[in-house]
Amino acid sequence: MNAVLQYTVQGLAAGSFYALAALGLAVIFGVLGVVNFAHGAFYMLGAVAAAVLLDTVGMSLWLALIVVPLLMLVFGMLVERLLVQWLLPLDPLYNLLLTFGLTLLLVDLVKRRYGVSGLPYERPEALSGRVQLGGVGLPVYQLFVIGVALLVCLGVWLLMTRTRVGMIVRAATERPELAGALGINVGRWVTPVFGFGVALAGLAGVLAAPFRAITAEMGSDFIIILFAVVVIGGLGSIVGAVVGGFLVGLVEAFGQAYAPTFAQVLIFVLMAVVVLARPAGLFGREEATA
Amino acid sequence: MNKRRTAAGASILMAGVLVTAGCGAGGPAAAGGDFTDDKVVLALLNDASGVYKDVSGPNSKIAIQMAIDDYQEKYGDEAVVEDIEVTSADHQNEPDIANTKAQELYDREGADVILDVPTSSAALAVATQAKNKKKLYMNIGAGTTELTGGQCNKYTFHYAYDTWMLANGTGTVVTEEGDKNWQLIYPDYAFGQDMVKSFTGAIEAGGGKVAGTIATPFPNDNFATYITKAGAAKPQVIGTMHAGGDLINLVKQYNDSGLKDQGIDLAVGLMFISDIHSLGVEAFEGTIFTDAWYWNLDEKSREWADRFMEETGDRPTYAHAGNYSAALQYLEAVQAAGTDDADKVVAELEGKKVEDMFLRNGEIRAEDHRVIHDVYLARVKGPDDVKEDWDYEEIIKTIPAEEAFRPAAESGCSM
C-alpha cells in the first residue's frame, strides 16, 4: 500500500511535466494548426535558462518560475513572428519541418555554449526533504511539482472557460471559419497563443531543473512521450492534454514498478489502444483531427 | 525522369569517391624509407559533439599535442622523425561512422595510429580495421574487455580502464568493506549488460550477493520508481551502471528518495570527474567509484594538469591523461624502433614496463595488449572539503597494477 502511494506520487510528478508541456502543445495546435516539434527544445531552454540565471545572477527557483516563462513567452512570440507565420498558409508539413530544424539548431547552440555534461542546479532548502504520510516519506519537491502543475492547469482551464479571450481562443480552435464569419479576428490571437504555449513548455523546464539532468538533449526524448500524450488526450484538446499527461505519468511509474523492461513500451501500447478505440483520442472530436 | 537523373548523378559521384579512396590507399605505401611520407601522423577519433564530448572530445587533441611537444623537447635533434602531425575526426558514437572514419584516417590521411574511440561498439569496429590495415590502434575511451579478450589483435592496445577493472575496484572493495547486499540498476544495452556481468562476478568473489537487477530504458530521465523499487528490497547498497545524463538524472532522484537517510548507499559503476563538475559535489557527496587516474594525485600529475588547464581552462579527466600517455608511449616506441613500421613499433611496445605521468607501475602486457597500471578507489568529497575548483576526490585506496586488471590468463585472447 505504501509502495502504491509512492508510485502514485512519482507518476503524478512525472505526469506534471507532461501535462504542462502538452497543454502548450495543445493550444498551439488548436489555434495555429502547427504540430510544434520544437516543444522539447523549448522545455530544455526553460531548464537551461533557470540554471544559467541561478549561476549568473543567483536567481532563486521561486523567481525563475515567473521570470523564465515570461522570457519564453517573448521568445515564442518572436519565433512566431519571424518564422512560423510565413509558413502558416502552406501545408502543415512545412511548419513541422521548420520546428524540427529549430530543435536541431537550439540543441546544438546550447551544446556549443554550455557543453554536454549538463549544468548544476540547487533547489531552495524549503523544497528539499520529505514529508511523512502513512508511513512513507514523500519528497517535498515532487508534491510541489504536482501542486504547481494542477494550479496552472486549473488557471488555464478558467482562462479558457471563464474569460472572453478564452472564448475566442476556443472558438478559433474548434470552428475557425465560423468564428471568423462572426467577425472575430482570429489572426490577432495567433502570436500570443504561440508564445503562451512556449511559455508553458518553459515552465515545465524550470520545474524539471532541480529534479532532472539539465542537458541540451533533455528535450529529445521528452518530445516523443509528449506526442504520445497529445495523441492519447486528443490533438488540440486542452482537457485531453492534461488528463493524457497525468495518465502517461502514472502508466510510466506503475510500468517501471511492475514491468520495468516494458515501462516505455506500455505508454505506446496505451496510445495504440486509445487510437484503435477512439481515433481522435480520449477528448478529441472526430472533425477536429480531420 | 527527374528521379532517375538524380540517381544516375549519385552513382557517378559514388564511383568518384571510390576512385579517390582507392588512390588514397596507394599513396602512403608508395613513399618508402623508414617513415611513410617522412612523417608520423597520430589520429584522434572520438565524440566531438555528443554525450562523451566533455569526457574526452576535442581536448584530447590538445593532450596529444602536449605529448608531441614533450617528445620533441626530450629528444631534440636526436628525434628519429621531425614531422609529427595530429589529426582528428568525430565518430558521433556510431559504430558505422567509426568504421568509415577509421579507414579514411588510415588510408587517406596516412594515420600511423588511431587513439581514443569511446563507445564499445565503435571501438570494436576500429579494432577490426586496425587488424585489417595492420596499423596501430590505442583505445582509451571504450570500456569493453572484448578488445583484449575474444576480439583482441596484434595492433590493438587498451589503455586506462575497462569494465572488469571498474567492477573489480568498486564491486569488490565496497563489498569487502561491509556492503554485502546489492541491487543493480543498469541501462538496457551492451555496456550496461556487460557491467552487470562484471559487477556480479566481482561482488560474489568478494563474498556479497546481488539480490536483484533492474533494467531501465536508455536513455531515460525518470528513475524515481526504479529507485523506490530497488530500495524496497532493503539492500545495503544500490549500484548504478548508468553514465552521462542518465547518471545525473538517477543521482538527483536518488538524493530525493531519502534512501541515503535509511543508510542505503549508492555506488557508481563508471564516472568521470567531468560528471562531478557538472552536477556539483553536493549531489555526489560520499559516492564511491573507481578512477584510472586523478589530476591531483601527486606532484607529477598536478604539474601536467596545470599545463592542461592553461591550454583548455579545465582540469583533465583520466581519458585526457590516457590520450597523452598513449601518444607519448607510441612516440617513444617509434624512437626506439627508428621507424613508424607498425610491426616494429608493436614489438617495441609489447612487454614494456612504463612509468609516466599517467601510468604508475605500468606495463604493456604482451599477452593481450592490456596496458596495466595502478588504479584508485575514490570517494567524492563533501562541499566543505573542497579547497579549489575540481578538487573533488579523496583517494581512499590504491589498487596495485597486478590486481587491478583481468589476469592475462583469463582473457581468452590469442593473437
XYZ file of C-alpha atoms in Angstrom:
705
model
C 0.000 0.000 0.000
C 2.819 2.364 0.924
C 4.579 1.490 -2.277
C 1.438 2.185 -4.285
C 1.222 5.636 -2.687
C 4.860 6.308 -3.585
C 4.411 5.150 -7.166
C 1.295 7.299 -7.500
C 3.113 10.413 -6.343
C 6.042 9.654 -8.629
C 3.690 9.050 -11.531
C 1.792 12.264 -10.935
C 5.058 14.205 -10.610
C 6.335 12.851 -13.929
C 2.856 13.442 -15.347
C 3.004 17.070 -14.249
C 5.855 17.780 -16.657
C 3.961 16.046 -19.444
C 0.670 17.778 -18.646
C 2.155 21.282 -18.577
C 4.112 20.833 -21.772
C 1.282 19.017 -23.560
C -1.058 21.832 -22.615
C 1.213 24.220 -24.504
C 1.390 21.841 -27.438
C -2.402 21.571 -27.463
C -3.145 25.304 -27.524
C -0.594 25.847 -30.279
C -2.049 23.053 -32.360
C -5.560 24.209 -31.622
C -5.139 27.786 -32.768
C -2.356 27.568 -35.350
C -2.714 24.007 -36.576
C 1.033 23.656 -36.052
C 2.499 20.462 -34.629
C 5.302 22.111 -32.711
C 8.237 19.742 -32.893
C 10.419 22.280 -31.079
C 8.400 21.892 -27.878
C 11.018 19.578 -26.365
C 13.723 22.147 -27.138
C 11.632 24.893 -25.500
C 11.290 22.694 -22.404
C 15.090 22.281 -22.436
C 15.599 26.048 -22.848
C 13.416 26.660 -19.802
C 15.606 24.404 -17.669
C 18.853 25.813 -19.092
C 17.626 29.393 -18.560
C 16.811 28.612 -14.919
C 20.266 27.098 -14.390
C 22.067 29.984 -16.097
C 20.092 32.618 -14.195
C 20.860 30.862 -10.916
C 24.543 30.706 -11.771
C 24.967 34.262 -13.069
C 22.594 36.445 -11.051
C 21.676 33.996 -8.299
C 18.004 33.921 -9.257
C 16.109 31.512 -6.994
C 13.727 28.846 -8.229
C 10.774 30.869 -6.954
C 11.618 33.866 -9.100
C 12.651 31.691 -12.057
C 9.180 30.101 -12.061
C 7.820 33.522 -13.045
C 10.697 35.128 -14.961
C 11.641 32.229 -17.225
C 8.112 31.623 -18.574
C 7.876 35.358 -19.323
C 11.171 35.232 -21.222
C 9.930 32.165 -23.075
C 6.682 33.962 -23.898
C 8.645 36.742 -25.599
C 10.918 34.223 -27.287
C 7.928 32.225 -28.530
C 6.243 35.319 -29.922
C 9.447 36.230 -31.751
C 9.683 32.739 -33.216
C 6.083 33.009 -34.419
C 6.527 36.477 -35.920
C 9.901 35.799 -37.536
C 9.470 32.216 -38.694
C 6.264 30.290 -38.104
C 3.797 32.822 -39.524
C 5.302 32.713 -43.033
C 4.586 29.020 -43.346
C 1.071 29.066 -41.868
C -0.691 29.362 -45.246
C 1.217 26.355 -46.589
C 0.921 22.637 -45.900
C 1.288 21.967 -42.114
C 4.245 19.751 -43.001
C 6.371 22.863 -43.605
C 5.986 24.064 -40.041
C 6.704 20.556 -38.792
C 9.989 20.711 -40.718
C 10.692 24.239 -39.526
C 10.203 23.393 -35.863
C 12.211 20.189 -36.274
C 15.061 22.232 -37.754
C 14.708 24.732 -34.946
C 15.142 21.886 -32.453
C 18.422 20.800 -34.029
C 19.643 24.390 -34.051
C 18.711 25.134 -30.429
C 20.148 21.858 -29.145
C 23.441 22.472 -30.936
C 23.687 26.077 -29.793
C 23.189 25.038 -26.171
C 25.793 22.282 -26.580
C 28.263 24.736 -28.041
C 27.748 27.261 -25.272
C 27.240 25.056 -22.218
C 28.842 21.737 -23.177
C 27.282 18.308 -22.993
C 27.755 17.273 -19.369
C 24.900 19.371 -18.127
C 24.519 22.246 -15.698
C 24.242 22.086 -11.906
C 21.121 23.279 -10.103
C 20.439 23.675 -6.422
C 16.888 23.780 -5.192
C 15.730 26.026 -2.317
C 16.081 24.455 1.120
C 12.303 24.668 1.674
C 11.675 22.206 -1.150
C 14.217 19.607 -0.054
C 13.476 16.767 2.290
C 10.377 14.636 2.692
C 7.028 14.683 4.417
C 5.802 11.616 6.268
C 2.462 10.352 5.057
C 1.007 6.999 6.004
C 4.411 5.619 6.956
C 6.268 6.653 3.808
C 8.448 9.682 3.196
C 7.270 11.550 0.123
C 9.732 14.014 -1.418
C 8.504 17.571 -0.891
C 9.700 18.557 -4.319
C 7.542 16.021 -6.139
C 4.475 17.197 -4.233
C 5.398 20.782 -5.068
C 5.642 19.942 -8.786
C 2.232 18.304 -8.717
C 0.765 21.303 -6.905
C 2.171 23.835 -9.361
C 1.046 21.780 -12.355
C -2.503 21.406 -11.015
C -2.702 25.136 -10.250
C -1.510 26.130 -13.693
C -3.823 23.638 -15.415
C -6.745 24.960 -13.380
C -5.729 28.522 -14.232
C -5.591 27.767 -17.936
C -8.963 25.986 -17.745
C -10.531 29.030 -16.042
C -8.902 31.311 -18.583
C -10.376 29.240 -21.391
C -13.885 28.843 -20.000
C -14.489 31.997 -17.976
C -12.912 34.813 -19.996
C -13.621 36.461 -23.302
C -10.082 35.737 -24.510
C -10.569 32.086 -23.709
C -13.867 32.023 -25.514
C -12.282 33.481 -28.636
C -9.387 31.050 -28.496
C -11.767 28.128 -28.038
C -13.925 29.333 -30.877
C -10.861 29.755 -33.064
C -9.746 26.244 -32.109
C -12.995 24.433 -32.699
C -14.694 26.356 -35.520
C -12.217 28.799 -37.056
C -14.392 29.573 -40.125
C -17.462 30.176 -38.018
C -15.547 32.378 -35.570
C -14.205 34.386 -38.487
C -17.659 34.680 -40.003
C -18.929 36.130 -36.719
C -16.396 38.914 -37.021
C -13.756 37.628 -34.630
C -10.221 38.484 -35.679
C -8.683 35.064 -35.137
C -5.316 36.157 -36.527
C -4.740 38.630 -33.692
C -4.573 35.792 -31.186
C -2.147 33.609 -33.091
C 1.099 35.226 -31.852
C 0.223 35.464 -28.139
C -1.141 31.918 -28.155
C 2.065 30.558 -29.660
C 4.069 32.485 -27.084
C 1.828 31.182 -24.321
C 2.313 27.587 -25.446
C 6.085 28.054 -25.484
C 5.947 29.640 -22.012
C 4.200 26.524 -20.660
C 6.989 24.336 -22.061
C 9.491 26.691 -20.433
C 7.655 26.426 -17.108
C 7.828 22.630 -17.290
C 11.562 23.020 -17.924
C 12.078 25.237 -14.855
C 10.236 22.710 -12.699
C 12.402 19.924 -14.109
C 15.681 21.754 -13.393
C 16.157 20.628 -9.760
C 14.938 17.106 -10.498
C 16.437 16.094 -13.819
C 19.719 16.384 -15.704
C 19.929 19.759 -17.416
C 21.488 18.940 -20.765
C 20.971 20.045 -24.349
C 19.450 16.646 -25.109
C 16.936 16.578 -22.240
C 14.060 17.528 -24.552
C 14.830 14.986 -27.257
C 13.162 12.016 -25.584
C 10.672 14.165 -23.761
C 9.086 15.320 -27.015
C 8.423 11.730 -28.117
C 6.486 10.924 -24.940
C 4.761 14.286 -25.322
C 3.425 13.339 -28.742
C 2.076 10.127 -27.242
C 0.369 12.251 -24.586
C -1.406 14.511 -27.061
C -2.435 11.596 -29.248
C -3.918 9.843 -26.205
C -5.619 13.005 -24.970
C -6.752 14.140 -28.388
C -4.801 16.601 -30.553
C -5.755 20.154 -29.748
C -7.879 19.203 -26.743
C -6.926 21.121 -23.623
C -8.550 18.781 -21.120
C -7.190 15.861 -23.100
C -3.622 17.161 -22.807
C -3.862 17.439 -19.021
C -5.582 14.099 -18.476
C -3.287 12.437 -21.002
C -0.231 13.901 -19.290
C -1.070 12.598 -15.832
C -2.270 9.285 -17.242
C 1.002 8.699 -19.080
C 2.947 9.668 -15.951
C 1.054 7.071 -13.932
C 1.445 4.385 -16.586
C 5.161 5.094 -16.669
C 5.539 4.852 -12.880
C 3.474 1.694 -12.433
C 5.085 0.204 -15.522
C 8.523 0.849 -14.005
C 7.377 -0.722 -10.761
C 5.707 -3.858 -12.027
C 7.117 -4.430 -15.512
C 10.378 -2.445 -15.635
C 11.514 -3.694 -19.025
C 8.243 -2.658 -20.644
C 7.775 0.691 -18.890
C 8.214 2.808 -22.001
C 6.560 0.368 -24.353
C 3.440 0.443 -22.160
C 2.930 4.127 -22.951
C 2.804 3.359 -26.639
C 0.625 0.311 -26.118
C -1.798 2.632 -24.312
C -1.552 5.028 -27.230
C -2.278 2.292 -29.754
C -5.270 1.063 -27.763
C -6.700 4.578 -27.483
C -6.204 5.247 -31.179
C -7.916 1.957 -32.052
C -10.889 2.613 -29.811
C -11.137 6.363 -30.312
C -9.104 7.527 -33.301
C -9.403 11.187 -32.239
C -8.069 10.495 -28.743
C -9.864 10.453 -25.404
C -11.106 14.036 -25.605
C -10.647 14.849 -29.260
C -13.548 15.357 -31.645
C -13.542 13.463 -34.913
C -13.808 16.623 -37.024
C -11.053 18.412 -35.171
C -8.415 15.938 -36.256
C -9.596 15.583 -39.821
C 12.596 11.083 -65.042
C 13.941 13.604 -62.647
C 14.433 10.980 -60.021
C 16.299 8.761 -62.420
C 18.673 11.549 -63.347
C 19.388 12.210 -59.685
C 20.092 8.542 -59.123
C 22.481 8.475 -62.063
C 24.243 11.568 -60.722
C 24.541 9.995 -57.323
C 26.094 6.825 -58.665
C 28.668 8.798 -60.665
C 29.501 10.695 -57.506
C 29.821 7.471 -55.546
C 32.107 5.985 -58.184
C 34.224 9.112 -57.955
C 34.507 8.765 -54.216
C 35.556 5.135 -54.586
C 38.255 6.015 -57.094
C 39.584 8.760 -54.836
C 39.603 6.407 -51.871
C 41.500 3.856 -53.933
C 44.137 6.405 -54.873
C 44.489 7.446 -51.288
C 45.159 3.876 -50.245
C 48.001 3.626 -52.701
C 49.561 6.897 -51.655
C 51.328 6.447 -48.333
C 52.592 2.951 -49.056
C 54.389 4.214 -52.135
C 56.545 6.652 -50.175
C 59.153 4.189 -48.847
C 62.006 4.966 -46.461
C 61.845 4.406 -42.713
C 58.856 6.698 -42.403
C 55.801 6.690 -44.615
C 55.539 10.179 -46.134
C 58.546 11.137 -43.964
C 56.223 11.882 -41.100
C 54.254 10.366 -38.250
C 50.511 11.010 -38.074
C 48.561 10.500 -34.847
C 44.795 10.439 -35.338
C 42.251 11.119 -32.621
C 38.867 9.514 -33.273
C 36.209 10.323 -30.694
C 32.954 12.058 -29.856
C 33.400 15.740 -30.701
C 29.797 16.846 -30.210
C 27.727 14.297 -28.288
C 27.416 12.907 -24.760
C 31.086 11.944 -24.341
C 32.476 15.255 -25.586
C 33.373 16.539 -22.117
C 34.860 13.210 -21.034
C 37.403 13.266 -23.834
C 36.408 15.087 -27.042
C 38.456 17.862 -28.664
C 40.515 18.490 -25.505
C 42.207 15.136 -26.061
C 43.728 16.591 -29.216
C 45.401 19.184 -27.024
C 46.613 16.399 -24.723
C 48.114 14.560 -27.700
C 49.809 17.734 -28.900
C 51.325 18.069 -25.419
C 52.774 14.566 -25.814
C 54.279 15.535 -29.183
C 55.810 18.667 -27.640
C 57.265 16.652 -24.771
C 58.717 14.086 -27.145
C 60.324 16.766 -29.290
C 61.704 18.583 -26.290
C 63.147 15.382 -24.846
C 64.909 14.191 -27.992
C 65.571 17.447 -29.853
C 67.974 16.706 -32.702
C 68.117 13.045 -31.699
C 64.478 12.522 -32.681
C 64.142 9.953 -35.446
C 61.335 11.897 -37.057
C 60.845 15.629 -37.246
C 57.445 15.970 -38.775
C 54.732 14.778 -36.369
C 51.098 15.650 -37.036
C 47.900 15.184 -35.083
C 44.567 14.960 -36.847
C 41.071 14.280 -35.533
C 37.619 13.079 -36.568
C 34.170 12.881 -34.974
C 32.579 9.404 -34.866
C 29.361 10.550 -33.160
C 29.437 7.322 -31.119
C 28.186 5.385 -34.155
C 29.990 2.138 -34.993
C 29.412 2.516 -38.749
C 30.748 6.088 -38.800
C 33.716 4.976 -36.687
C 34.343 2.185 -39.184
C 34.367 4.540 -42.195
C 36.367 7.231 -40.420
C 38.990 4.704 -39.312
C 39.506 3.578 -42.924
C 39.747 7.192 -44.063
C 42.250 8.033 -41.345
C 44.487 5.036 -42.080
C 44.246 5.213 -45.876
C 43.780 8.787 -46.897
C 45.235 10.761 -44.003
C 48.119 8.359 -43.539
C 47.445 7.833 -39.835
C 50.038 5.625 -38.147
C 47.977 5.213 -35.004
C 44.358 5.907 -34.020
C 43.731 6.980 -30.427
C 40.739 7.013 -28.047
C 37.359 5.927 -29.605
C 34.754 5.895 -26.806
C 31.642 3.668 -27.146
C 32.468 -0.034 -27.116
C 30.752 -0.990 -30.375
C 32.619 1.784 -32.220
C 35.916 0.739 -30.619
C 35.461 -2.865 -31.762
C 34.842 -1.644 -35.321
C 38.081 0.367 -35.247
C 39.991 -2.602 -33.789
C 38.862 -4.680 -36.771
C 40.098 -2.002 -39.172
C 43.429 -1.825 -37.326
C 43.812 -5.560 -37.790
C 42.916 -5.400 -41.498
C 45.136 -2.424 -42.281
C 47.964 -3.579 -39.992
C 48.120 -0.185 -38.296
C 48.066 0.646 -34.597
C 45.029 1.441 -32.514
C 45.337 2.504 -28.870
C 41.958 2.586 -27.178
C 41.357 4.884 -24.229
C 37.688 5.820 -24.243
C 35.879 2.493 -24.577
C 35.335 0.050 -21.723
C 34.697 -3.341 -23.262
C 37.026 -6.176 -22.230
C 36.462 -7.763 -25.652
C 39.254 -5.530 -27.003
C 41.750 -7.559 -25.001
C 39.618 -10.705 -24.957
C 37.875 -12.613 -27.729
C 38.364 -9.818 -30.255
C 41.947 -8.857 -29.437
C 44.515 -8.435 -32.202
C 48.173 -7.672 -32.702
C 47.682 -3.977 -33.481
C 45.177 -3.025 -30.774
C 46.125 -1.842 -27.281
C 43.768 -0.999 -24.417
C 44.624 1.878 -22.112
C 43.053 3.426 -18.996
C 40.006 1.416 -17.930
C 37.663 -1.442 -18.766
C 34.515 -2.963 -17.268
C 36.457 -5.681 -15.412
C 38.660 -3.072 -13.742
C 35.654 -0.935 -12.709
C 33.772 -3.891 -11.281
C 36.842 -5.234 -9.533
C 37.530 -1.862 -7.945
C 34.092 -0.680 -6.912
C 32.308 -4.043 -6.637
C 34.957 -5.923 -4.685
C 36.094 -3.158 -2.386
C 32.623 -1.894 -1.444
C 31.566 -5.480 -0.722
C 34.633 -6.197 1.366
C 34.021 -3.046 3.347
C 30.696 -4.421 4.515
C 28.016 -3.596 1.946
C 27.271 -7.199 1.016
C 23.705 -6.970 -0.243
C 23.425 -5.281 -3.666
C 20.745 -4.133 -6.050
C 21.996 -3.217 -9.514
C 20.265 -0.726 -11.822
C 21.573 -0.674 -15.387
C 20.749 0.764 -18.822
C 19.478 -1.993 -21.070
C 22.193 -2.085 -23.770
C 25.565 -3.763 -24.371
C 27.608 -1.677 -21.940
C 25.072 -1.952 -19.107
C 24.694 -5.695 -19.503
C 28.461 -6.156 -19.666
C 28.860 -4.094 -16.481
C 26.231 -6.120 -14.621
C 28.037 -9.324 -15.522
C 31.398 -7.959 -14.370
C 29.962 -6.477 -11.172
C 28.075 -9.638 -10.246
C 31.286 -11.639 -10.602
C 33.270 -9.183 -8.503
C 30.618 -8.853 -5.784
C 30.240 -12.616 -5.414
C 34.007 -13.049 -5.330
C 34.082 -10.514 -2.503
C 31.550 -12.551 -0.501
C 28.498 -10.440 -1.292
C 25.390 -11.117 -3.310
C 23.358 -9.368 -5.968
C 19.779 -9.697 -4.728
C 18.239 -8.094 -7.779
C 18.919 -6.324 -11.055
C 16.697 -3.738 -12.695
C 16.999 -2.898 -16.399
C 15.982 0.611 -17.441
C 15.407 2.077 -20.880
C 18.289 4.029 -22.423
C 18.269 6.992 -22.457
C 15.819 7.761 -19.659
C 15.046 10.744 -17.444
C 12.658 9.312 -14.878
C 14.249 6.903 -12.392
C 12.175 7.686 -9.300
C 10.169 4.484 -9.365
C 13.136 2.265 -10.255
C 14.960 3.671 -7.246
C 11.977 3.154 -4.921
C 11.716 -0.404 -6.140
C 15.415 -1.109 -5.620
C 15.200 0.468 -2.152
C 12.130 -1.591 -1.218
C 14.282 -4.738 -1.346
C 16.299 -3.208 1.548
C 19.772 -3.645 0.080
C 22.849 -2.188 1.733
C 23.934 -0.573 -1.500
C 22.480 0.243 -4.889
C 24.923 0.031 -7.785
C 24.194 2.088 -10.886
C 25.747 1.341 -14.259
C 24.460 4.484 -15.925
C 26.647 7.160 -17.462
C 26.397 10.780 -18.558
C 22.976 12.450 -18.437
C 21.232 9.284 -17.249
C 23.613 9.067 -14.297
C 22.865 12.673 -13.358
C 19.111 12.031 -13.545
C 19.498 8.965 -11.378
C 21.684 10.640 -8.762
C 19.354 13.654 -8.472
C 16.388 11.374 -7.947
C 18.274 9.068 -5.555
C 19.097 12.102 -3.415
C 15.408 12.965 -3.417
C 14.286 9.465 -2.471
C 15.500 9.507 1.115
C 17.310 6.176 0.740
C 20.560 7.839 1.798
C 18.997 8.617 5.210
C 17.974 4.980 5.550
C 21.623 4.009 5.111
C 21.283 2.628 1.583
C 24.470 3.699 -0.231
C 24.924 4.455 -3.895
C 27.900 3.047 -5.793
C 28.566 4.258 -9.310
C 29.980 1.917 -11.946
C 31.502 4.433 -14.325
C 32.088 8.057 -13.501
C 34.372 10.796 -14.759
C 35.413 13.933 -12.934
C 33.514 15.923 -15.580
C 30.274 14.374 -14.225
C 31.030 15.620 -10.711
C 31.971 19.020 -12.099
C 28.682 19.345 -13.962
C 26.378 18.218 -11.153
C 28.348 19.625 -8.221
C 29.926 17.767 -5.284
C 26.828 18.189 -3.077
C 24.869 15.773 -5.233
C 27.606 13.134 -5.356
C 28.969 13.534 -1.811
C 30.209 10.233 -0.433
C 29.790 8.296 -3.674
C 32.467 5.656 -4.211
C 33.857 4.881 -7.654
C 36.936 3.534 -9.418
C 39.239 6.013 -11.078
C 42.034 5.235 -13.555
C 43.853 8.451 -12.643
C 43.204 11.684 -10.784
C 44.726 15.035 -11.681
C 45.543 15.873 -8.062
C 47.188 12.526 -7.343
C 50.706 13.883 -6.780
C 53.221 16.472 -7.947
C 53.735 14.818 -11.341
C 50.084 14.610 -12.277
C 49.371 18.032 -10.894
C 52.108 19.643 -12.920
C 50.669 18.138 -16.074
C 47.137 19.115 -15.094
C 48.298 22.712 -14.666
C 49.694 22.737 -18.178
C 46.471 21.198 -19.484
C 44.420 23.812 -17.678
C 46.460 26.631 -19.195
C 45.563 25.341 -22.639
C 41.932 24.343 -22.089
C 40.611 26.109 -18.982
C 39.540 22.766 -17.490
C 41.149 20.074 -15.393
C 41.775 16.813 -17.276
C 39.720 13.648 -16.957
C 41.584 10.350 -16.970
C 40.679 9.984 -20.641
C 42.620 13.150 -21.448
C 45.613 11.930 -19.440
C 45.319 8.492 -21.065
C 45.435 10.007 -24.541
C 48.558 11.922 -23.591
C 50.261 8.837 -22.248
C 49.281 6.643 -25.198
C 50.594 9.219 -27.683
C 53.810 9.618 -25.703
C 54.434 5.877 -25.395
C 53.723 5.419 -29.087
C 56.318 8.072 -29.963
C 58.829 6.533 -27.546
C 58.352 3.203 -29.302
C 58.812 4.874 -32.700
C 62.009 6.449 -31.382
C 63.282 3.073 -30.201
C 62.313 1.322 -33.434
C 63.622 4.101 -35.664
C 60.603 3.704 -37.928
C 56.816 4.005 -37.987
C 56.530 0.475 -39.376
C 53.618 -0.954 -37.381
C 55.102 -4.400 -36.731
C 58.342 -2.973 -35.415
C 56.561 -0.447 -33.217
C 54.326 -3.171 -31.786
C 57.435 -5.220 -30.998
C 58.858 -2.261 -29.058
C 55.637 -1.744 -27.102
C 54.961 -5.350 -26.151
C 56.011 -6.229 -22.625
C 57.435 -2.776 -21.962
C 57.429 -1.529 -18.393
C 56.341 2.098 -18.328
C 56.315 4.870 -15.791
C 54.887 8.237 -16.785
C 52.544 10.967 -15.599
C 49.548 8.672 -16.197
C 50.892 5.127 -15.881
C 52.175 4.168 -12.420
C 53.809 0.748 -12.284
C 52.602 0.429 -15.828
C 53.217 -2.477 -18.154
C 52.067 -3.021 -21.724
C 51.144 -6.679 -21.424
C 52.394 -8.709 -24.389
C 49.823 -11.494 -23.989
C 46.626 -9.491 -24.542
C 47.834 -5.868 -25.036
C 46.090 -4.700 -21.883
C 48.069 -1.749 -20.501
C 48.052 -2.342 -16.758
C 48.808 0.255 -14.083
C 47.815 1.269 -10.569
C 44.192 2.400 -10.301
C 42.367 4.142 -7.492
C 39.260 3.879 -5.437
C 37.922 7.375 -4.894
C 35.262 8.954 -2.718
C 33.591 12.225 -3.697
C 34.385 14.933 -1.144
C 31.808 16.970 0.717
C 31.440 20.663 -0.192
C 33.367 21.720 2.940
C 36.443 19.668 1.997
C 36.775 21.131 -1.483
C 39.714 23.539 -1.423
C 39.731 24.656 -5.053
C 37.829 24.137 -8.280
C 37.916 20.498 -9.432
C 39.244 19.335 -6.029
C 36.501 16.730 -5.755
C 38.104 13.384 -4.974
C 39.637 11.723 -1.971
C 41.681 8.679 -2.950
C 40.829 6.013 -0.389
C 42.770 3.124 -1.839
C 45.386 2.392 -4.481
C 44.789 -0.890 -6.263
C 48.159 -2.246 -7.485
C 48.540 -2.817 -11.228
C 48.721 -6.647 -10.964
C 45.400 -6.808 -9.121
C 43.583 -4.017 -10.934
C 43.011 -5.725 -14.272
C 41.798 -9.066 -15.520
C 44.700 -11.564 -15.432
C 46.067 -12.241 -18.914
C 45.421 -15.950 -18.437
C 41.665 -15.327 -18.171
C 41.438 -13.011 -21.150
C 40.782 -15.651 -23.803
C 42.909 -13.647 -26.212
C 45.008 -15.330 -28.853
C 46.767 -13.150 -31.412
